[in-house]
GROMACS .gro file of C-alpha atoms in nm:
model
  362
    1UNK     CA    1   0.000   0.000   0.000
    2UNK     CA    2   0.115   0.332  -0.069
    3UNK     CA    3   0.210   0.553   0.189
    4UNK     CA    4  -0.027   0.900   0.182
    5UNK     CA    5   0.097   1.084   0.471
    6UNK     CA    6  -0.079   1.373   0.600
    7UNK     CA    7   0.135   1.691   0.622
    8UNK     CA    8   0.029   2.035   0.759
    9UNK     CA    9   0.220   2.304   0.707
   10UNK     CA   10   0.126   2.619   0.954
   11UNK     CA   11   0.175   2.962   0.709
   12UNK     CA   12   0.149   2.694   0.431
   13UNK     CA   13   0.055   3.019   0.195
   14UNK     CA   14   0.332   3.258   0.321
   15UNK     CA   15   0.656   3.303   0.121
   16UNK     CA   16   0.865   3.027   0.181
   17UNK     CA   17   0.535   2.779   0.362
   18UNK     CA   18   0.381   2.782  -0.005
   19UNK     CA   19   0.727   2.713  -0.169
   20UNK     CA   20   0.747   2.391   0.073
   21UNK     CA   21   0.420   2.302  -0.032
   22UNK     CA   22   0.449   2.299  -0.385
   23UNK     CA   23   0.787   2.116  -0.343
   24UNK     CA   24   0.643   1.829  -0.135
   25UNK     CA   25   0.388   1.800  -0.351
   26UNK     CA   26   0.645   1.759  -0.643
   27UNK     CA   27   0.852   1.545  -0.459
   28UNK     CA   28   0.558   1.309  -0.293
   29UNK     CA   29   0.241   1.357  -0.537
   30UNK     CA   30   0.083   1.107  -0.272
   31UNK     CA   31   0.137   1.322   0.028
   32UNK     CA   32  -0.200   1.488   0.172
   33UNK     CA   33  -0.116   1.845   0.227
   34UNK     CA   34  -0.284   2.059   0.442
   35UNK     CA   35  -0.224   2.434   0.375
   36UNK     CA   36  -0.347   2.595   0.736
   37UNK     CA   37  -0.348   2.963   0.838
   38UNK     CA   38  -0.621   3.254   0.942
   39UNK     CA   39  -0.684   3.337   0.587
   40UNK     CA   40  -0.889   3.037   0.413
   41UNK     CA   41  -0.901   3.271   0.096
   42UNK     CA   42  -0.537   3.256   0.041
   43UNK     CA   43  -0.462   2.837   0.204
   44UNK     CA   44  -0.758   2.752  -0.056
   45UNK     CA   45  -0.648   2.895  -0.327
   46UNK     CA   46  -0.301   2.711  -0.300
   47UNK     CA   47  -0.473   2.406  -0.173
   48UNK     CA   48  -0.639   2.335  -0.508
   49UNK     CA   49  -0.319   2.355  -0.703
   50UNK     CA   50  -0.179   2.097  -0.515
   51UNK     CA   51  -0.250   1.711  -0.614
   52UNK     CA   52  -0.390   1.597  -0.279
   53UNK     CA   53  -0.415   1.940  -0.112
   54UNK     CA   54  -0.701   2.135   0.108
   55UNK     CA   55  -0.691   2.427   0.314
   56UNK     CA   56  -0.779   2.459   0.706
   57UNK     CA   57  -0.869   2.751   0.926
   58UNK     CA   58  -0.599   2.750   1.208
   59UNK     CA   59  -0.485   3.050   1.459
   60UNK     CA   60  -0.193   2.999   1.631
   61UNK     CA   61  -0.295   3.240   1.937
   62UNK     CA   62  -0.621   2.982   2.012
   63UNK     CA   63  -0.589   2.791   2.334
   64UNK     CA   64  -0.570   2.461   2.138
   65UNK     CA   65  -0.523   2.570   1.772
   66UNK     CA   66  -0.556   2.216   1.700
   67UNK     CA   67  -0.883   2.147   1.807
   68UNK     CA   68  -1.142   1.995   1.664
   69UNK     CA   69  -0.924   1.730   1.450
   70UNK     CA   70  -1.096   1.404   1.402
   71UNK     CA   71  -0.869   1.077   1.449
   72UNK     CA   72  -0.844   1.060   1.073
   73UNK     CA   73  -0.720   1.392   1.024
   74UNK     CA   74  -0.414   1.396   1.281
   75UNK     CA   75  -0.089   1.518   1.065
   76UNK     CA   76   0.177   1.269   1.052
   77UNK     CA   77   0.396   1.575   1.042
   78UNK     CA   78   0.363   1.959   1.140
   79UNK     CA   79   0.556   2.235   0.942
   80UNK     CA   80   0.589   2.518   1.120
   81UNK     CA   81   0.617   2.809   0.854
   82UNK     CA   82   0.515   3.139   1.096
   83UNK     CA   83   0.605   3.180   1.438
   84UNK     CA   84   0.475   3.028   1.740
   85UNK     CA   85   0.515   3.299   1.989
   86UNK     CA   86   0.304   3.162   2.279
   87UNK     CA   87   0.392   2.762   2.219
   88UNK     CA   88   0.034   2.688   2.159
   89UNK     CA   89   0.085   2.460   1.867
   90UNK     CA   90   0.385   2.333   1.980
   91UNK     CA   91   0.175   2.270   2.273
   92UNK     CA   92  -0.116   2.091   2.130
   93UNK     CA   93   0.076   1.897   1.869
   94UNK     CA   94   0.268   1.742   2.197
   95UNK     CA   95  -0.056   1.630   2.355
   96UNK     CA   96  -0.134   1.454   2.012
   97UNK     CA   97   0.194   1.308   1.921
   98UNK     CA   98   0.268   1.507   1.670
   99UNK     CA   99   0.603   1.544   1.539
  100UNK     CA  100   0.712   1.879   1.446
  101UNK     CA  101   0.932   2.076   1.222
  102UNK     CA  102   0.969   2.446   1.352
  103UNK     CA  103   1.127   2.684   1.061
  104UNK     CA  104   1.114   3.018   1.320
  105UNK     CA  105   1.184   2.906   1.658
  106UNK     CA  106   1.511   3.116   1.787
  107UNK     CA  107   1.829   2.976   1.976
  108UNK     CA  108   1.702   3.098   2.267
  109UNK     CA  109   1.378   2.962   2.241
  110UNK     CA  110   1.480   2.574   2.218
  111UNK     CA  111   1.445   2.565   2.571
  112UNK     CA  112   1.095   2.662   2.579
  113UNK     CA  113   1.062   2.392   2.345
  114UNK     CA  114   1.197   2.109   2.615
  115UNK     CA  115   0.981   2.268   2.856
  116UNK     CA  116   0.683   2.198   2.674
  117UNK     CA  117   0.815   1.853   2.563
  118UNK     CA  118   0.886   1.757   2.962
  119UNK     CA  119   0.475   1.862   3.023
  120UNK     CA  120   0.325   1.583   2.755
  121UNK     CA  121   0.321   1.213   2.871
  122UNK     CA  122   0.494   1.125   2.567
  123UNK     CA  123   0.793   1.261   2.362
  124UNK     CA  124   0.728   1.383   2.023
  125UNK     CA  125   1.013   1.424   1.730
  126UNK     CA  126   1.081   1.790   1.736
  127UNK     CA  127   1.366   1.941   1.476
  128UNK     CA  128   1.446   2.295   1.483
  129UNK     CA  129   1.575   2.441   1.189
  130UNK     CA  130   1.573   2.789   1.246
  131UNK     CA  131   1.962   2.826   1.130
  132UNK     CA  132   2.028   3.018   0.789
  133UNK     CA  133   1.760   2.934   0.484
  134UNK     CA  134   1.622   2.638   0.735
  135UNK     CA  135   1.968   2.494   0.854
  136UNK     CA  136   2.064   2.411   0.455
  137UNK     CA  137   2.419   2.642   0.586
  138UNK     CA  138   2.422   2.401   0.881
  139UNK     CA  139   2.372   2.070   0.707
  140UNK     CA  140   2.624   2.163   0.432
  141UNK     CA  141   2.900   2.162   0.727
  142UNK     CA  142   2.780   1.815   0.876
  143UNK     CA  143   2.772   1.695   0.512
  144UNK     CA  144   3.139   1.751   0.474
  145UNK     CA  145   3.240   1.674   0.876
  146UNK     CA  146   3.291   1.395   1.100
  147UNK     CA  147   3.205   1.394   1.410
  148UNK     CA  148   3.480   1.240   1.521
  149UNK     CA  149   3.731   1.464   1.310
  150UNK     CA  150   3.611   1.799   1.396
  151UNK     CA  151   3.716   2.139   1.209
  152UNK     CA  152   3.964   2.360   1.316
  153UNK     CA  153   3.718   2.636   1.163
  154UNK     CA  154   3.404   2.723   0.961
  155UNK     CA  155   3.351   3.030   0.787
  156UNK     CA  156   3.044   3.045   0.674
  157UNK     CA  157   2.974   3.399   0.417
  158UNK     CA  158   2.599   3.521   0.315
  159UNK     CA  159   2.567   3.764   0.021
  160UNK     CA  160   2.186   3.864   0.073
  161UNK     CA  161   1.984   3.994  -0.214
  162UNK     CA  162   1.681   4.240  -0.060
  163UNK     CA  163   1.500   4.282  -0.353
  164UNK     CA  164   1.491   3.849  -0.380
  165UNK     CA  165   1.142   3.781  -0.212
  166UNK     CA  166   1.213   3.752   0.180
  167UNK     CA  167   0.956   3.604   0.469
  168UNK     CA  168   0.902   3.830   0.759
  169UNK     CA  169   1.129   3.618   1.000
  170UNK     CA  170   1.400   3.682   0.738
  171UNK     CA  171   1.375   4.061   0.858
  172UNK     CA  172   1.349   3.971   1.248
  173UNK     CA  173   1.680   3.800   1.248
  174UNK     CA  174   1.829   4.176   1.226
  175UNK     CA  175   1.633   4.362   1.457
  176UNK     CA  176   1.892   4.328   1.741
  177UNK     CA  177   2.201   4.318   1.480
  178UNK     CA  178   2.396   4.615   1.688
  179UNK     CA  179   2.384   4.374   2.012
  180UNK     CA  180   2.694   4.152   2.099
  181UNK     CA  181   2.727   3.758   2.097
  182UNK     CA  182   2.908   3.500   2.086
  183UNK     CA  183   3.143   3.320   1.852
  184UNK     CA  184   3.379   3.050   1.891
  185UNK     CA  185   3.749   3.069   1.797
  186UNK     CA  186   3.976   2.765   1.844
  187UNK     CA  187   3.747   2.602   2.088
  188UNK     CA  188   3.681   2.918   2.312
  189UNK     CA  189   3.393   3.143   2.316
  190UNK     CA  190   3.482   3.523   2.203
  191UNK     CA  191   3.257   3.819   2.261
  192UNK     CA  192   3.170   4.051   1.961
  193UNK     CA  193   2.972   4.356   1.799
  194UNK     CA  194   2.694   4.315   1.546
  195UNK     CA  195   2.835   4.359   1.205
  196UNK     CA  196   3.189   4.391   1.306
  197UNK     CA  197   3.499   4.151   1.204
  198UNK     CA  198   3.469   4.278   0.840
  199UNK     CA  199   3.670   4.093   0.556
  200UNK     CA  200   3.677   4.074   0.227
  201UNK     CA  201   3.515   3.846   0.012
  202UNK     CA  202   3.517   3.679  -0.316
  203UNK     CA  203   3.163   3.575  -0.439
  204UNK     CA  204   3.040   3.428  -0.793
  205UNK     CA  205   3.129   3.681  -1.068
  206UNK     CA  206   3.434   3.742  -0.923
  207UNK     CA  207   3.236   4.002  -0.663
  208UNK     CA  208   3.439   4.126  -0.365
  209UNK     CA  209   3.248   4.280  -0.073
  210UNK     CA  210   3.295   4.317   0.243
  211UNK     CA  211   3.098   4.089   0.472
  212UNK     CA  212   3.049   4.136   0.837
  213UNK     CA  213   2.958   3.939   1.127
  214UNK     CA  214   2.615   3.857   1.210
  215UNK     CA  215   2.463   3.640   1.530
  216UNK     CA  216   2.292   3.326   1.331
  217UNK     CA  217   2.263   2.951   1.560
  218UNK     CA  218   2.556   2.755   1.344
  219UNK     CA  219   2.794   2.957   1.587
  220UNK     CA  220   2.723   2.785   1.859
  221UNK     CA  221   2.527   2.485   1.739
  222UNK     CA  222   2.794   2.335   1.527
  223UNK     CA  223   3.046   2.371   1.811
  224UNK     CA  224   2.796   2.228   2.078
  225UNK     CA  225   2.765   1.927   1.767
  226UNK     CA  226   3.138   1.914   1.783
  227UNK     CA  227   3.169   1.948   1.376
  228UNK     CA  228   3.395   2.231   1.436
  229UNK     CA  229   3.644   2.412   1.721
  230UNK     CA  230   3.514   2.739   1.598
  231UNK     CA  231   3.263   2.878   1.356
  232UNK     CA  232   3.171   3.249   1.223
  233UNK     CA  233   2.882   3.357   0.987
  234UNK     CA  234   2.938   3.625   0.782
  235UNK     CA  235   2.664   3.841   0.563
  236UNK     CA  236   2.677   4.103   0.318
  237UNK     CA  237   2.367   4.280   0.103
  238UNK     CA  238   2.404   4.261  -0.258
  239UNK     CA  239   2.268   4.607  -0.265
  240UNK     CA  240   2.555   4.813  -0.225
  241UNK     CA  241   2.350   5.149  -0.057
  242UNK     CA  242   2.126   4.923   0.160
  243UNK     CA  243   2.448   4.783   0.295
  244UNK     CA  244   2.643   5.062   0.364
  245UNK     CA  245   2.347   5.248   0.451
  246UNK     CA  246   2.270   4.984   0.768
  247UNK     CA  247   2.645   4.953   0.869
  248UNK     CA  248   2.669   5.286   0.919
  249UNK     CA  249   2.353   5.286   1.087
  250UNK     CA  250   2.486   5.032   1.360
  251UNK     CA  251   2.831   5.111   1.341
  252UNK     CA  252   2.717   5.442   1.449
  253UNK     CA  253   2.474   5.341   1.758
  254UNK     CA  254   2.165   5.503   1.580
  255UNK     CA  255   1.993   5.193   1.514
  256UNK     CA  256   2.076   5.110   1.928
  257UNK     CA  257   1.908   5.427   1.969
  258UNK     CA  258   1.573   5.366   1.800
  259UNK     CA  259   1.237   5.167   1.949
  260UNK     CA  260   1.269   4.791   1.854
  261UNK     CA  261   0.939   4.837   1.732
  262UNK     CA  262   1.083   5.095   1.452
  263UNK     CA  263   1.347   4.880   1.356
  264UNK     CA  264   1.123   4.565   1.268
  265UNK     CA  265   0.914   4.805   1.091
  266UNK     CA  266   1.219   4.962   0.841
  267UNK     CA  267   1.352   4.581   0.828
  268UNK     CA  268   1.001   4.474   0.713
  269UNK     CA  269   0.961   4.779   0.462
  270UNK     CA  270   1.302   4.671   0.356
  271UNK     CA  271   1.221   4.315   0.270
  272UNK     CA  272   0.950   4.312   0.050
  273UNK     CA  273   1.070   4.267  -0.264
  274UNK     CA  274   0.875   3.982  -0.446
  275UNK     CA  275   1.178   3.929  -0.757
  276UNK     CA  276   1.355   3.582  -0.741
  277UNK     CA  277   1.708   3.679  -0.775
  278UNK     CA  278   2.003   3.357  -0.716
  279UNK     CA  279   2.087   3.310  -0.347
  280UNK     CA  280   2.433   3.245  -0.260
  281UNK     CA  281   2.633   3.132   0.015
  282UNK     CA  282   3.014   2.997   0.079
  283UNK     CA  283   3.095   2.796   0.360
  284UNK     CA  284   3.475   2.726   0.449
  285UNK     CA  285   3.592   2.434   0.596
  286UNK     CA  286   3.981   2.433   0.763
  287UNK     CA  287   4.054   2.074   0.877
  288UNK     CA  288   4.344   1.972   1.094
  289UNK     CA  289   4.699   1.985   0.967
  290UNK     CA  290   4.784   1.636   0.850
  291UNK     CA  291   4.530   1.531   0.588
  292UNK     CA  292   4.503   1.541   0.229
  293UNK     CA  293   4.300   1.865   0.153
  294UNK     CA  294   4.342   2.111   0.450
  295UNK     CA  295   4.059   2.315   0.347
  296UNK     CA  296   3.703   2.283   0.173
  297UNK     CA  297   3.505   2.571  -0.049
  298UNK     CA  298   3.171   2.508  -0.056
  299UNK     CA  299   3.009   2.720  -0.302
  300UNK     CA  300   2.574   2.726  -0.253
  301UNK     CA  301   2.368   2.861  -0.469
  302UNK     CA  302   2.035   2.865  -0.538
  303UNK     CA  303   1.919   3.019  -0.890
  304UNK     CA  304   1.567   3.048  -0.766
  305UNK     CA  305   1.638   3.221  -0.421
  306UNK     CA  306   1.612   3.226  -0.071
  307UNK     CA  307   1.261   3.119  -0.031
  308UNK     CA  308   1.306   2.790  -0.247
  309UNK     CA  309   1.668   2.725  -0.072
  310UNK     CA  310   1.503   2.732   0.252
  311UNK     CA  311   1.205   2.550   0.163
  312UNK     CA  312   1.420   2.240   0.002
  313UNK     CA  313   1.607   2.281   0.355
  314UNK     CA  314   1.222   2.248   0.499
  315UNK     CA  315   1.125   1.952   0.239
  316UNK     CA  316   1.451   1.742   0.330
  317UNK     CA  317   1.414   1.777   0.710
  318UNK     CA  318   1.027   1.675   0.637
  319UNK     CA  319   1.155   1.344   0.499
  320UNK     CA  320   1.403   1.298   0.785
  321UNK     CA  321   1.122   1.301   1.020
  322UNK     CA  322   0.921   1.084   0.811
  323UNK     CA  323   1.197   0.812   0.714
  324UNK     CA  324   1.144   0.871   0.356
  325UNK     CA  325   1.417   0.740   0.088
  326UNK     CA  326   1.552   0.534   0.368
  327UNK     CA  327   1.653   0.829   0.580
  328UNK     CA  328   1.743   0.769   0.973
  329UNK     CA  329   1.447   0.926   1.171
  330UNK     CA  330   1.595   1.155   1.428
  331UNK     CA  331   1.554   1.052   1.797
  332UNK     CA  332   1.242   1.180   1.999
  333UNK     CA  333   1.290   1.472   2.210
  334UNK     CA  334   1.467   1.820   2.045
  335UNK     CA  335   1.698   1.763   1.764
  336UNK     CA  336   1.879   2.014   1.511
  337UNK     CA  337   1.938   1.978   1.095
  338UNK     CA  338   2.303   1.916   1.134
  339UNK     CA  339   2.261   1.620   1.413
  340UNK     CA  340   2.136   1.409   1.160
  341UNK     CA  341   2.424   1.143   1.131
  342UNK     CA  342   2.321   1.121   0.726
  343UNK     CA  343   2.349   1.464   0.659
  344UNK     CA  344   2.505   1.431   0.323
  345UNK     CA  345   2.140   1.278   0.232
  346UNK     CA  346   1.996   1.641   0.292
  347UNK     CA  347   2.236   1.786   0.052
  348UNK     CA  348   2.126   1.549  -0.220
  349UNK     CA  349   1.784   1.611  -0.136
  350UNK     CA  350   1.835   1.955  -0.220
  351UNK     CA  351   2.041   1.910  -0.513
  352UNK     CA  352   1.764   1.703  -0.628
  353UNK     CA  353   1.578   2.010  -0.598
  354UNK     CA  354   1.782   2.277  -0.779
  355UNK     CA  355   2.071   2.378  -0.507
  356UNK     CA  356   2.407   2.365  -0.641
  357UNK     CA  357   2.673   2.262  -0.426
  358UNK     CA  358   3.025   2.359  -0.579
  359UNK     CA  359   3.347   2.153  -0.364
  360UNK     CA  360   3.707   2.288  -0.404
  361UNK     CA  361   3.962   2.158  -0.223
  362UNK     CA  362   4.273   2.305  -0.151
   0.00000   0.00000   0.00000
């Protein structure tokens, strides 16, 4: 018998929550797909494009957003595409044994997350991939990694294209970028500013610019994973005025200065540009002295942008909790993208899906 699982996917109509939709539906034309959100207008109208597709009226501030269900329609999986401020999904998923995929949930909110986990009788599946474009920057490290052979040092550099269409939780991520944090350097933790540490760098086209350092989970989660002694993450905006315009604006204290309110509202006005323009990243891989190749270039790029990079990200982690093309479930309880111990699997997932992944060795 064919297996028709039933996937929901919570903002399945926002930028990158339609994106995963239409690529699960591409990838698994079985798969029942269940577009949910406040706006039935918009999750309908997606829903009947899709093979096996309907829409459902869910609000993630209700008590028990999930209520009502019948035993039939229970998701096999749960795609969190918006943010789940108050843990009410998260919550009522739990009580259902659920297992969940959360695209938006912050570093400092995984412990929230094992909080509500410890209340349920049972322990559901729950992956957070809230690292860069849905922990594909993450995954790309544990692809090339051992465990057991950690890095000296990733460097992981983002050239961002604002006028490429963004989600809102794109924007959040730099509402706080003038505030310090952490990075690790040769196995030690090191304090620094948002948007400091600048270098230059050498993207496709033979582009230099000058990326800076930005506060983004694979700093501390790929340490904690023990893929690498030390890791930094690195952005730029392709948009030369936008770019210097914001440095200055943090390098200065300014943006410090003004209500955080104000500066979610410019980063929203900022990122909503509905082109799809190539999304590129590089991630940099120094091994210990002693082998063959002491360092790896991995050039990723996606031609169709940062919504479809992050929702192949989304569709690979989907099968990972679902076992599909013999993938190795990840263990109940929390778990991250770049845990998985067949990470190289996600990276030919997403291949499969249009990312390029470019390897130089040096």
């Amino acid at each position: 018998m064919t297996f028709s699982p039933l996937i929901c996917v919570v903002g399945g109509y926002g930028v990158v929550g339609s994106h995963i939709c239409r690529l699960l539906a591409s990838r698994h034309p079985q798969a029942r797909i269940v577009v949910a959100g406040h706006d039935m207008q918009k999750a309908g109208l997606l829903a009947r494009a899709l093979p096996h597709g309907r829409p459902w009226a869910l609000e993630v501030g209700d008590d028990d957003p999930l209520a009502g269900l019948e035993e039939d329609e229970v998701p096999d999986v749960l795609v969190m595409a918006t943010l789940d401020p108050d843990d009410h999904v998260l919550r009522a998923a739990a009580r259902r044994g659920i297992p969940v995929l959360d695209l938006t949930r912050s570093l400092d909110r995984i412990d929230d997350a094992r909080e509500v986990l410890a209340d349920v009788d049972e322990l559901i599946r729950f992956v957070a991939a809230s690292g860069w474009m849905a922990g594909a920057a993450a995954v790309t490290v544990a692809a090339h990694v051992r465990p057991d052979e950690p890095a000296e040092q990733v460097e992981i550099d983002i050239l961002m294209v604002v006028a490429d269409a963004l989600g809102p939780e794109t924007a959040t991520r730099f509402v706080d970028a003038h505030k310090s944090f952490a990075i690790w350097i040769e196995g030690r933790p090191r304090l620094v500013r948002g948007l400091a540490g600048p270098r230059r760098f050498r993207f496709s086209g033979d582009r230099i610019v000058r990326t800076r350092l930005v506060s983004s989970p694979e700093q501390e989660t790929l340490v904690a994973h023990r893929l690498s002694n030390g890791v930094t993450v690195r952005l730029a905006v392709a948009e030369v005025a936008t770019h210097v315009g914001f440095s200055v604006l943090v390098g200065t204290k300014i943006w410090s200065c003004l209500p955080r309110a104000t500066r979610r509202r410019m980063l929203q006005r900022l990122t909503t540009g509905q082109g799809e323009h190539p999304h590129e990243f590089w991630v940099s891989i120094v091994r210990p002295a002693g082998g063959d190749h002491r360092v790896a270039q991995i050039r990723v790029v996606d031609p169709h942008g940062q919504r479809h990079l992050a929702a192949a990200s989304a569709v690979s982690q989907v099968e990972r909790l679902l076992g599909w093309n013999g993938r190795a479930v990840p263990p109940v309880g929390v778990s991250l993208p770049e845990s998985a111990p067949d990470a190289v699997r996600d990276v030919e997932a997403m291949a499969q899906m249009g990312v390029r992944f470019d390897v130089t060795l040096h």
